[in-house]
Amino acid sequence: PQPNQVKQFVSVFPKILLSTMVLEKPIVIDCRDHLHGRLASIVAKELLAGQKVVLVRCEEMVISGSLVRNQTKYAQFRAKHMNTNPERGPFHFRSPARIVWRTIRGMVHQKTARGQAAIGRLSTFEGIPHPYDKMKRKVIPAALRVVRLKPGRNFCKLGDLANNVGWKHKELVDRLEDKRRAKSEAFFQKKKAAAALKAKAEEAAAGELAKVNETLAAAGY
C-alpha cells in the first residue's frame, strides 16, 4: 500500500474499533456505602472503555476519615481560587452528585477529546429519580466500605459533608427518598403476593400438568 493509504487507515482504525466494541446498556450503580475514591476510579475506567454509567444515591457514598477531618480538607480546597479573578475558577461544587462528577472528571484526562467523550457518558444523581427507580441497580464489590475499610476506622457520608459545606437540598432529597421507598415496598409486597398465588395455583394443578411438564422438559423448557 501507498504511504497515503496507510495514513488514511491509521486515522480511520480507532473509529472502526469503537463501532465494533460490544458494550452493555447504561449501567445504573447504587452508590450507597461505597468508598468515594475507589468507586470513582472503577467508573472512570469503564467510561474510558466506552460504557455509559449512571450513579444514583451519591449522597449515601462514604469517604474514609471523620466528618471533621473531611470538612477541614474541603475548607482548604475552597481556599484555592484564581488570585485576580476568582470567578474564573476553580469551581467548588457543593452537591454530592457534582462532587462525585468532578472527582471522576479528574480521572479521565478531560482536556483531551477522549476524556471529554468519556465524561459525557457519565450521569450522577442524588436519590434515585425516575426512570432509574424502576431499573436494575448494581453495586461494585471492590469499592464497598465493608470490604475495603478496616473495622473501627472513621468514615463519613458525602451527603453530611455536602450539607455542612453549603448544599441546601438534603431535607428535600431525604423526603423524596422516603416516598420512593414506601412506593417500592408496596410494589414488592404486591409482587410477592402474586408470586405466592402463582405457586399455590401450580401446586394445585401439579397432577393435571404432569404430562405437559414432561413434554416441555423433553423439549428443553
PDB file of C-alpha atoms in Angstrom:
ATOM      1  CA  PRO A   1       0.000   0.000   0.000  1.00  0.00           C
ATOM      2  CA  GLN A   2       0.998   3.601  -0.647  1.00  0.00           C
ATOM      3  CA  PRO A   3       2.022   5.795   2.353  1.00  0.00           C
ATOM      4  CA  ASN A   4      -1.131   7.917   1.955  1.00  0.00           C
ATOM      5  CA  GLN A   5      -3.316   4.804   2.128  1.00  0.00           C
ATOM      6  CA  VAL A   6      -1.551   3.703   5.343  1.00  0.00           C
ATOM      7  CA  LYS A   7      -2.160   7.146   6.916  1.00  0.00           C
ATOM      8  CA  GLN A   8      -5.849   7.028   5.983  1.00  0.00           C
ATOM      9  CA  PHE A   9      -6.240   3.533   7.503  1.00  0.00           C
ATOM     10  CA  VAL A  10      -4.496   4.561  10.740  1.00  0.00           C
ATOM     11  CA  SER A  11      -6.794   7.598  11.083  1.00  0.00           C
ATOM     12  CA  VAL A  12      -9.936   5.511  10.450  1.00  0.00           C
ATOM     13  CA  PHE A  13      -8.881   2.486  12.585  1.00  0.00           C
ATOM     14  CA  PRO A  14      -9.937   3.912  16.008  1.00  0.00           C
ATOM     15  CA  LYS A  15     -13.405   4.674  14.558  1.00  0.00           C
ATOM     16  CA  ILE A  16     -13.708   1.074  13.308  1.00  0.00           C
ATOM     17  CA  LEU A  17     -12.642  -0.218  16.741  1.00  0.00           C
ATOM     18  CA  LEU A  18     -15.218   1.919  18.582  1.00  0.00           C
ATOM     19  CA  SER A  19     -18.032   0.991  16.201  1.00  0.00           C
ATOM     20  CA  THR A  20     -17.428  -2.746  16.717  1.00  0.00           C
ATOM     21  CA  MET A  21     -16.922  -2.625  20.511  1.00  0.00           C
ATOM     22  CA  VAL A  22     -19.578  -4.607  22.399  1.00  0.00           C
ATOM     23  CA  LEU A  23     -20.965  -2.661  25.369  1.00  0.00           C
ATOM     24  CA  GLU A  24     -23.893  -3.117  27.702  1.00  0.00           C
ATOM     25  CA  LYS A  25     -26.793  -0.713  28.025  1.00  0.00           C
ATOM     26  CA  PRO A  26     -26.210   2.103  30.547  1.00  0.00           C
ATOM     27  CA  ILE A  27     -25.186   0.577  33.896  1.00  0.00           C
ATOM     28  CA  VAL A  28     -27.013   2.018  36.933  1.00  0.00           C
ATOM     29  CA  ILE A  29     -24.856   1.881  40.089  1.00  0.00           C
ATOM     30  CA  ASP A  30     -26.274   2.410  43.590  1.00  0.00           C
ATOM     31  CA  CYS A  31     -23.560   4.371  45.412  1.00  0.00           C
ATOM     32  CA  ARG A  32     -24.842   3.623  48.919  1.00  0.00           C
ATOM     33  CA  ASP A  33     -21.974   2.598  51.265  1.00  0.00           C
ATOM     34  CA  HIS A  34     -19.326   2.658  48.506  1.00  0.00           C
ATOM     35  CA  LEU A  35     -15.967   4.347  49.108  1.00  0.00           C
ATOM     36  CA  HIS A  36     -15.746   7.559  47.104  1.00  0.00           C
ATOM     37  CA  GLY A  37     -12.285   7.236  45.526  1.00  0.00           C
ATOM     38  CA  ARG A  38     -12.433   3.514  44.839  1.00  0.00           C
ATOM     39  CA  LEU A  39     -15.793   3.716  43.103  1.00  0.00           C
ATOM     40  CA  ALA A  40     -14.694   6.775  41.105  1.00  0.00           C
ATOM     41  CA  SER A  41     -11.573   5.043  39.750  1.00  0.00           C
ATOM     42  CA  ILE A  42     -13.517   1.941  38.626  1.00  0.00           C
ATOM     43  CA  VAL A  43     -16.213   4.067  36.957  1.00  0.00           C
ATOM     44  CA  ALA A  44     -13.538   6.174  35.199  1.00  0.00           C
ATOM     45  CA  LYS A  45     -12.035   3.052  33.583  1.00  0.00           C
ATOM     46  CA  GLU A  46     -15.472   1.933  32.380  1.00  0.00           C
ATOM     47  CA  LEU A  47     -16.209   5.366  30.909  1.00  0.00           C
ATOM     48  CA  LEU A  48     -12.905   5.406  29.015  1.00  0.00           C
ATOM     49  CA  ALA A  49     -13.761   1.976  27.589  1.00  0.00           C
ATOM     50  CA  GLY A  50     -16.969   3.417  26.143  1.00  0.00           C
ATOM     51  CA  GLN A  51     -19.520   2.286  28.740  1.00  0.00           C
ATOM     52  CA  LYS A  52     -22.344   4.632  29.802  1.00  0.00           C
ATOM     53  CA  VAL A  53     -22.698   4.778  33.598  1.00  0.00           C
ATOM     54  CA  VAL A  54     -25.403   6.290  35.829  1.00  0.00           C
ATOM     55  CA  LEU A  55     -24.627   6.843  39.536  1.00  0.00           C
ATOM     56  CA  VAL A  56     -27.609   7.188  41.886  1.00  0.00           C
ATOM     57  CA  ARG A  57     -27.778   7.943  45.641  1.00  0.00           C
ATOM     58  CA  CYS A  58     -24.473   9.834  45.545  1.00  0.00           C
ATOM     59  CA  GLU A  59     -25.316  11.393  48.932  1.00  0.00           C
ATOM     60  CA  GLU A  60     -25.065   7.901  50.506  1.00  0.00           C
ATOM     61  CA  MET A  61     -21.478   7.395  49.306  1.00  0.00           C
ATOM     62  CA  VAL A  62     -18.858   7.401  52.084  1.00  0.00           C
ATOM     63  CA  ILE A  63     -15.383   8.888  52.482  1.00  0.00           C
ATOM     64  CA  SER A  64     -12.792   7.427  54.842  1.00  0.00           C
ATOM     65  CA  GLY A  65     -11.866   9.764  57.702  1.00  0.00           C
ATOM     66  CA  SER A  66     -14.068  11.598  60.185  1.00  0.00           C
ATOM     67  CA  LEU A  67     -16.514  14.320  59.201  1.00  0.00           C
ATOM     68  CA  VAL A  68     -14.388  16.985  60.921  1.00  0.00           C
ATOM     69  CA  ARG A  69     -11.276  15.888  59.028  1.00  0.00           C
ATOM     70  CA  ASN A  70     -13.058  15.943  55.665  1.00  0.00           C
ATOM     71  CA  GLN A  71     -14.634  19.328  56.398  1.00  0.00           C
ATOM     72  CA  THR A  72     -11.162  20.718  57.106  1.00  0.00           C
ATOM     73  CA  LYS A  73      -9.855  19.292  53.812  1.00  0.00           C
ATOM     74  CA  TYR A  74     -12.811  20.767  51.928  1.00  0.00           C
ATOM     75  CA  ALA A  75     -12.204  24.178  53.549  1.00  0.00           C
ATOM     76  CA  GLN A  76      -8.595  24.051  52.277  1.00  0.00           C
ATOM     77  CA  PHE A  77      -9.902  23.112  48.816  1.00  0.00           C
ATOM     78  CA  ARG A  78     -12.362  26.050  48.836  1.00  0.00           C
ATOM     79  CA  ALA A  79      -9.459  28.439  49.518  1.00  0.00           C
ATOM     80  CA  LYS A  80      -7.947  27.552  46.121  1.00  0.00           C
ATOM     81  CA  HIS A  81      -9.047  30.121  43.547  1.00  0.00           C
ATOM     82  CA  MET A  82      -7.655  32.432  40.893  1.00  0.00           C
ATOM     83  CA  ASN A  83      -5.959  35.330  42.653  1.00  0.00           C
ATOM     84  CA  THR A  84      -7.001  38.149  40.301  1.00  0.00           C
ATOM     85  CA  ASN A  85     -10.463  36.891  39.271  1.00  0.00           C
ATOM     86  CA  PRO A  86     -11.986  34.087  41.395  1.00  0.00           C
ATOM     87  CA  GLU A  87     -14.968  33.869  39.003  1.00  0.00           C
ATOM     88  CA  ARG A  88     -12.706  32.033  36.551  1.00  0.00           C
ATOM     89  CA  GLY A  89     -12.277  29.072  38.878  1.00  0.00           C
ATOM     90  CA  PRO A  90     -11.507  26.565  40.119  1.00  0.00           C
ATOM     91  CA  PHE A  91     -15.163  25.961  40.981  1.00  0.00           C
ATOM     92  CA  HIS A  92     -16.094  24.224  44.228  1.00  0.00           C
ATOM     93  CA  PHE A  93     -19.242  22.153  43.858  1.00  0.00           C
ATOM     94  CA  ARG A  94     -21.366  21.550  46.948  1.00  0.00           C
ATOM     95  CA  SER A  95     -23.930  18.959  45.847  1.00  0.00           C
ATOM     96  CA  PRO A  96     -22.842  15.302  46.298  1.00  0.00           C
ATOM     97  CA  ALA A  97     -23.620  14.409  42.666  1.00  0.00           C
ATOM     98  CA  ARG A  98     -21.395  17.201  41.336  1.00  0.00           C
ATOM     99  CA  ILE A  99     -18.609  16.423  43.827  1.00  0.00           C
ATOM    100  CA  VAL A 100     -18.555  12.830  42.526  1.00  0.00           C
ATOM    101  CA  TRP A 101     -18.743  14.048  38.914  1.00  0.00           C
ATOM    102  CA  ARG A 102     -15.753  16.364  39.467  1.00  0.00           C
ATOM    103  CA  THR A 103     -13.733  13.569  41.094  1.00  0.00           C
ATOM    104  CA  ILE A 104     -14.289  11.288  38.097  1.00  0.00           C
ATOM    105  CA  ARG A 105     -13.561  14.136  35.669  1.00  0.00           C
ATOM    106  CA  GLY A 106     -10.073  14.344  37.152  1.00  0.00           C
ATOM    107  CA  MET A 107      -9.516  10.639  36.379  1.00  0.00           C
ATOM    108  CA  VAL A 108     -10.398  10.620  32.656  1.00  0.00           C
ATOM    109  CA  HIS A 109      -7.897  13.174  31.305  1.00  0.00           C
ATOM    110  CA  GLN A 110     -10.736  15.526  30.414  1.00  0.00           C
ATOM    111  CA  LYS A 111      -8.625  18.001  28.418  1.00  0.00           C
ATOM    112  CA  THR A 112      -8.418  15.506  25.556  1.00  0.00           C
ATOM    113  CA  ALA A 113     -11.218  14.585  23.137  1.00  0.00           C
ATOM    114  CA  ARG A 114     -11.245  11.034  24.540  1.00  0.00           C
ATOM    115  CA  GLY A 115     -11.651  12.338  28.091  1.00  0.00           C
ATOM    116  CA  GLN A 116     -14.429  14.742  27.076  1.00  0.00           C
ATOM    117  CA  ALA A 117     -16.289  11.891  25.380  1.00  0.00           C
ATOM    118  CA  ALA A 118     -15.818   9.719  28.496  1.00  0.00           C
ATOM    119  CA  ILE A 119     -17.179  12.303  30.951  1.00  0.00           C
ATOM    120  CA  GLY A 120     -20.119  12.818  28.575  1.00  0.00           C
ATOM    121  CA  ARG A 121     -21.129   9.179  29.228  1.00  0.00           C
ATOM    122  CA  LEU A 122     -21.485   9.806  32.973  1.00  0.00           C
ATOM    123  CA  SER A 123     -24.654  10.860  34.824  1.00  0.00           C
ATOM    124  CA  THR A 124     -24.777  11.441  38.596  1.00  0.00           C
ATOM    125  CA  PHE A 125     -27.844  11.974  40.810  1.00  0.00           C
ATOM    126  CA  GLU A 126     -28.865  12.493  44.420  1.00  0.00           C
ATOM    127  CA  GLY A 127     -31.570   9.988  45.344  1.00  0.00           C
ATOM    128  CA  ILE A 128     -32.991   7.685  42.671  1.00  0.00           C
ATOM    129  CA  PRO A 129     -35.041   9.735  40.190  1.00  0.00           C
ATOM    130  CA  HIS A 130     -37.373   8.339  37.511  1.00  0.00           C
ATOM    131  CA  PRO A 131     -36.753   6.216  35.387  1.00  0.00           C
ATOM    132  CA  TYR A 132     -33.829   4.731  37.352  1.00  0.00           C
ATOM    133  CA  ASP A 133     -36.081   3.821  40.302  1.00  0.00           C
ATOM    134  CA  LYS A 134     -37.585   1.072  38.118  1.00  0.00           C
ATOM    135  CA  MET A 135     -34.298  -0.205  36.661  1.00  0.00           C
ATOM    136  CA  LYS A 136     -31.942  -2.870  37.990  1.00  0.00           C
ATOM    137  CA  ARG A 137     -29.231  -1.264  40.115  1.00  0.00           C
ATOM    138  CA  LYS A 138     -25.783  -2.746  40.672  1.00  0.00           C
ATOM    139  CA  VAL A 139     -23.021  -2.491  43.276  1.00  0.00           C
ATOM    140  CA  ILE A 140     -19.228  -2.649  42.903  1.00  0.00           C
ATOM    141  CA  PRO A 141     -17.918  -5.214  45.464  1.00  0.00           C
ATOM    142  CA  ALA A 142     -14.328  -3.950  45.106  1.00  0.00           C
ATOM    143  CA  ALA A 143     -15.412  -0.486  46.275  1.00  0.00           C
ATOM    144  CA  LEU A 144     -17.737  -1.407  49.162  1.00  0.00           C
ATOM    145  CA  ARG A 145     -16.859   0.049  52.561  1.00  0.00           C
ATOM    146  CA  VAL A 146     -17.483  -3.256  54.401  1.00  0.00           C
ATOM    147  CA  VAL A 147     -14.960  -4.963  52.097  1.00  0.00           C
ATOM    148  CA  ARG A 148     -12.289  -2.269  51.859  1.00  0.00           C
ATOM    149  CA  LEU A 149     -12.311  -0.251  55.096  1.00  0.00           C
ATOM    150  CA  LYS A 150     -10.857  -1.760  58.254  1.00  0.00           C
ATOM    151  CA  PRO A 151     -13.487  -2.160  61.029  1.00  0.00           C
ATOM    152  CA  GLY A 152     -13.274   0.657  63.550  1.00  0.00           C
ATOM    153  CA  ARG A 153     -11.945   3.241  61.104  1.00  0.00           C
ATOM    154  CA  ASN A 154     -13.723   6.572  60.872  1.00  0.00           C
ATOM    155  CA  PHE A 155     -15.801   7.455  57.825  1.00  0.00           C
ATOM    156  CA  CYS A 156     -18.477   9.980  56.886  1.00  0.00           C
ATOM    157  CA  LYS A 157     -21.297  10.210  54.361  1.00  0.00           C
ATOM    158  CA  LEU A 158     -20.829  12.500  51.393  1.00  0.00           C
ATOM    159  CA  GLY A 159     -24.351  13.911  51.968  1.00  0.00           C
ATOM    160  CA  ASP A 160     -23.436  15.022  55.506  1.00  0.00           C
ATOM    161  CA  LEU A 161     -20.228  16.646  54.279  1.00  0.00           C
ATOM    162  CA  ALA A 162     -22.062  18.431  51.447  1.00  0.00           C
ATOM    163  CA  ASN A 163     -24.761  19.614  53.854  1.00  0.00           C
ATOM    164  CA  ASN A 164     -22.123  21.122  56.163  1.00  0.00           C
ATOM    165  CA  VAL A 165     -20.330  22.982  53.347  1.00  0.00           C
ATOM    166  CA  GLY A 166     -23.377  24.653  51.781  1.00  0.00           C
ATOM    167  CA  TRP A 167     -25.595  22.086  49.993  1.00  0.00           C
ATOM    168  CA  LYS A 168     -29.199  23.139  50.684  1.00  0.00           C
ATOM    169  CA  HIS A 169     -31.292  20.200  49.466  1.00  0.00           C
ATOM    170  CA  LYS A 170     -30.562  17.385  51.932  1.00  0.00           C
ATOM    171  CA  GLU A 171     -34.020  17.529  53.569  1.00  0.00           C
ATOM    172  CA  LEU A 172     -35.747  17.586  50.161  1.00  0.00           C
ATOM    173  CA  VAL A 173     -33.807  14.553  48.915  1.00  0.00           C
ATOM    174  CA  ASP A 174     -34.494  12.666  52.177  1.00  0.00           C
ATOM    175  CA  ARG A 175     -38.213  13.417  51.851  1.00  0.00           C
ATOM    176  CA  LEU A 176     -38.354  12.249  48.223  1.00  0.00           C
ATOM    177  CA  GLU A 177     -36.359   9.118  49.077  1.00  0.00           C
ATOM    178  CA  ASP A 178     -38.826   8.239  51.887  1.00  0.00           C
ATOM    179  CA  LYS A 179     -41.699   8.487  49.381  1.00  0.00           C
ATOM    180  CA  ARG A 180     -39.804   6.352  46.853  1.00  0.00           C
ATOM    181  CA  ARG A 181     -39.008   3.668  49.445  1.00  0.00           C
ATOM    182  CA  ALA A 182     -42.670   3.487  50.559  1.00  0.00           C
ATOM    183  CA  LYS A 183     -43.792   3.129  46.951  1.00  0.00           C
ATOM    184  CA  SER A 184     -41.126   0.478  46.292  1.00  0.00           C
ATOM    185  CA  GLU A 185     -42.136  -1.511  49.396  1.00  0.00           C
ATOM    186  CA  ALA A 186     -45.815  -1.513  48.317  1.00  0.00           C
ATOM    187  CA  PHE A 187     -44.810  -2.763  44.853  1.00  0.00           C
ATOM    188  CA  PHE A 188     -42.645  -5.519  46.351  1.00  0.00           C
ATOM    189  CA  GLN A 189     -45.415  -6.751  48.661  1.00  0.00           C
ATOM    190  CA  LYS A 190     -47.829  -6.846  45.719  1.00  0.00           C
ATOM    191  CA  LYS A 191     -45.297  -8.765  43.622  1.00  0.00           C
ATOM    192  CA  LYS A 192     -44.633 -11.219  46.481  1.00  0.00           C
ATOM    193  CA  ALA A 193     -48.375 -11.864  46.929  1.00  0.00           C
ATOM    194  CA  ALA A 194     -48.778 -12.504  43.176  1.00  0.00           C
ATOM    195  CA  ALA A 195     -45.827 -14.938  43.214  1.00  0.00           C
ATOM    196  CA  ALA A 196     -47.338 -16.800  46.198  1.00  0.00           C
ATOM    197  CA  LEU A 197     -50.700 -17.129  44.400  1.00  0.00           C
ATOM    198  CA  LYS A 198     -48.961 -18.430  41.284  1.00  0.00           C
ATOM    199  CA  ALA A 199     -47.007 -21.017  43.295  1.00  0.00           C
ATOM    200  CA  LYS A 200     -50.227 -22.118  45.030  1.00  0.00           C
ATOM    201  CA  ALA A 201     -52.031 -22.477  41.677  1.00  0.00           C
ATOM    202  CA  GLU A 202     -49.152 -24.509  40.201  1.00  0.00           C
ATOM    203  CA  GLU A 203     -49.150 -26.791  43.242  1.00  0.00           C
ATOM    204  CA  ALA A 204     -52.939 -27.337  42.954  1.00  0.00           C
ATOM    205  CA  ALA A 205     -52.666 -28.183  39.240  1.00  0.00           C
ATOM    206  CA  ALA A 206     -49.468 -30.276  39.535  1.00  0.00           C
ATOM    207  CA  GLY A 207     -51.287 -33.586  38.849  1.00  0.00           C
ATOM    208  CA  GLU A 208     -53.039 -32.270  35.753  1.00  0.00           C
ATOM    209  CA  LEU A 209     -49.870 -30.687  34.366  1.00  0.00           C
ATOM    210  CA  ALA A 210     -47.538 -33.652  34.939  1.00  0.00           C
ATOM    211  CA  LYS A 211     -47.723 -34.928  31.344  1.00  0.00           C
ATOM    212  CA  VAL A 212     -47.440 -31.403  29.923  1.00  0.00           C
ATOM    213  CA  ASN A 213     -44.358 -30.704  32.069  1.00  0.00           C
ATOM    214  CA  GLU A 214     -42.720 -33.958  30.903  1.00  0.00           C
ATOM    215  CA  THR A 215     -43.253 -32.963  27.265  1.00  0.00           C
ATOM    216  CA  LEU A 216     -41.880 -29.483  27.913  1.00  0.00           C
ATOM    217  CA  ALA A 217     -38.852 -30.910  29.773  1.00  0.00           C
ATOM    218  CA  ALA A 218     -38.098 -33.238  26.872  1.00  0.00           C
ATOM    219  CA  ALA A 219     -38.190 -30.227  24.526  1.00  0.00           C
ATOM    220  CA  GLY A 220     -35.704 -28.357  26.765  1.00  0.00           C
ATOM    221  CA  TYR A 221     -38.080 -25.955  28.568  1.00  0.00           C
TER     222      TYR A 221
END
